[in-house]
CSV table of C-alpha atoms in Angstrom, one decimal:
chain,number,residue,atom,x,y,z
L,955,MET,CA,-30.1,-92.9,176.3
L,956,ASP,CA,-26.7,-94.5,175.2
L,957,PRO,CA,-24.3,-93.2,172.6
L,958,TYR,CA,-25.7,-95.9,170.0
L,959,GLU,CA,-29.4,-94.8,170.5
L,960,MET,CA,-28.0,-90.9,170.2
L,961,ALA,CA,-26.2,-91.8,167.1
L,962,MET,CA,-29.6,-93.7,165.9
L,963,LEU,CA,-31.4,-90.3,166.5
L,964,ASN,CA,-28.9,-88.2,165.1
L,965,PHE,CA,-28.5,-90.5,161.9
L,966,ALA,CA,-32.7,-90.3,161.7
L,967,ILE,CA,-32.6,-86.6,162.0
L,968,THR,CA,-30.0,-85.7,159.4
L,969,TRP,CA,-31.0,-88.0,156.4
L,970,SER,CA,-34.8,-88.0,157.1
L,971,PRO,CA,-35.0,-85.3,153.9
L,972,PHE,CA,-33.3,-87.8,151.7
L,973,SER,CA,-35.0,-91.0,150.6
L,974,ASP,CA,-31.5,-92.8,149.6
L,975,ALA,CA,-30.3,-93.0,153.2
L,976,ASP,CA,-31.3,-96.8,153.8
L,977,GLU,CA,-28.3,-98.2,152.3
L,978,GLN,CA,-26.3,-96.6,154.9
L,979,ILE,CA,-28.2,-97.9,157.9
L,980,PHE,CA,-26.4,-101.4,158.0
L,981,PRO,CA,-22.8,-100.4,157.5
L,982,GLU,CA,-23.3,-97.7,160.3
L,983,PHE,CA,-25.4,-99.4,163.1
L,984,GLY,CA,-25.4,-103.5,162.0
L,985,ILE,CA,-29.1,-103.9,161.8
L,986,SER,CA,-31.2,-103.6,158.7
L,987,ALA,CA,-33.5,-100.8,157.9
L,988,PRO,CA,-36.8,-101.9,159.2
L,989,ALA,CA,-35.0,-102.8,162.8
L,990,PHE,CA,-33.3,-99.5,162.5
L,991,TYR,CA,-36.9,-97.7,162.0
L,992,SER,CA,-38.7,-99.7,164.5
L,993,ARG,CA,-36.1,-98.9,167.2
L,994,VAL,CA,-35.7,-94.9,166.2
L,995,LEU,CA,-39.7,-95.2,166.6
L,996,GLU,CA,-39.4,-96.9,170.3
L,997,LEU,CA,-37.0,-94.2,171.0
L,998,VAL,CA,-39.1,-91.0,169.4
L,999,MET,CA,-42.1,-92.5,171.7
L,1000,SER,CA,-40.1,-93.2,174.9
L,1001,ARG,CA,-40.9,-90.1,177.6
L,1002,ARG,CA,-37.4,-90.7,178.7
L,1003,THR,CA,-36.1,-89.4,175.1
L,1004,VAL,CA,-36.0,-85.5,175.4
L,1005,LEU,CA,-36.9,-83.8,171.9
L,1006,ASP,CA,-38.4,-81.1,170.3
L,1007,ASN,CA,-42.2,-81.6,169.7
L,1008,GLU,CA,-41.9,-80.8,165.9
L,1009,ILE,CA,-38.6,-83.1,165.7
L,1010,ARG,CA,-40.5,-85.8,167.5
L,1011,THR,CA,-43.5,-85.5,165.4
L,1012,HIS,CA,-41.6,-85.3,162.4
L,1013,LEU,CA,-39.4,-88.5,163.0
L,1014,ARG,CA,-42.7,-90.5,164.0
L,1015,ALA,CA,-43.9,-89.8,160.5
L,1016,VAL,CA,-40.7,-91.0,159.0
L,1017,CYS,CA,-40.5,-93.9,160.8
L,1018,MET,CA,-44.3,-94.7,160.3
L,1019,ASP,CA,-44.0,-94.2,156.4
L,1020,LYS,CA,-40.8,-96.5,156.1
L,1021,LEU,CA,-42.0,-99.0,158.0
L,1022,SER,CA,-45.3,-98.9,156.3
L,1023,LYS,CA,-43.3,-99.3,152.9
L,1024,TYR,CA,-41.3,-102.7,154.5
L,1025,SER,CA,-44.3,-104.2,155.5
L,1026,ARG,CA,-45.9,-104.3,152.0
L,1027,PRO,CA,-45.1,-106.9,149.6
L,1028,PRO,CA,-43.6,-105.8,146.6
L,1029,THR,CA,-46.0,-105.0,143.5
L,1030,PRO,CA,-45.6,-107.6,140.7
L,1031,GLY,CA,-44.5,-106.3,137.6
L,1032,ARG,CA,-47.1,-105.7,134.6
L,1033,ARG,CA,-46.4,-108.3,131.6
């Protein structure tokens, strides 16, 4: 794993308890939040990434949740 990928995993682990970290992803990594979570999910699912099973399971759930929210169309406002 290269230093960029390690930084992504560390960021995801550190910020996963907080809901407002997505705005920091682009300045930190130069990619959109959906691209970030897709990449982290790839890393988490890769056998070459050595992670504790609890952390792997947690990050997988976080990434799947974030990606599902980004793929939903916005809810129209009530009139």
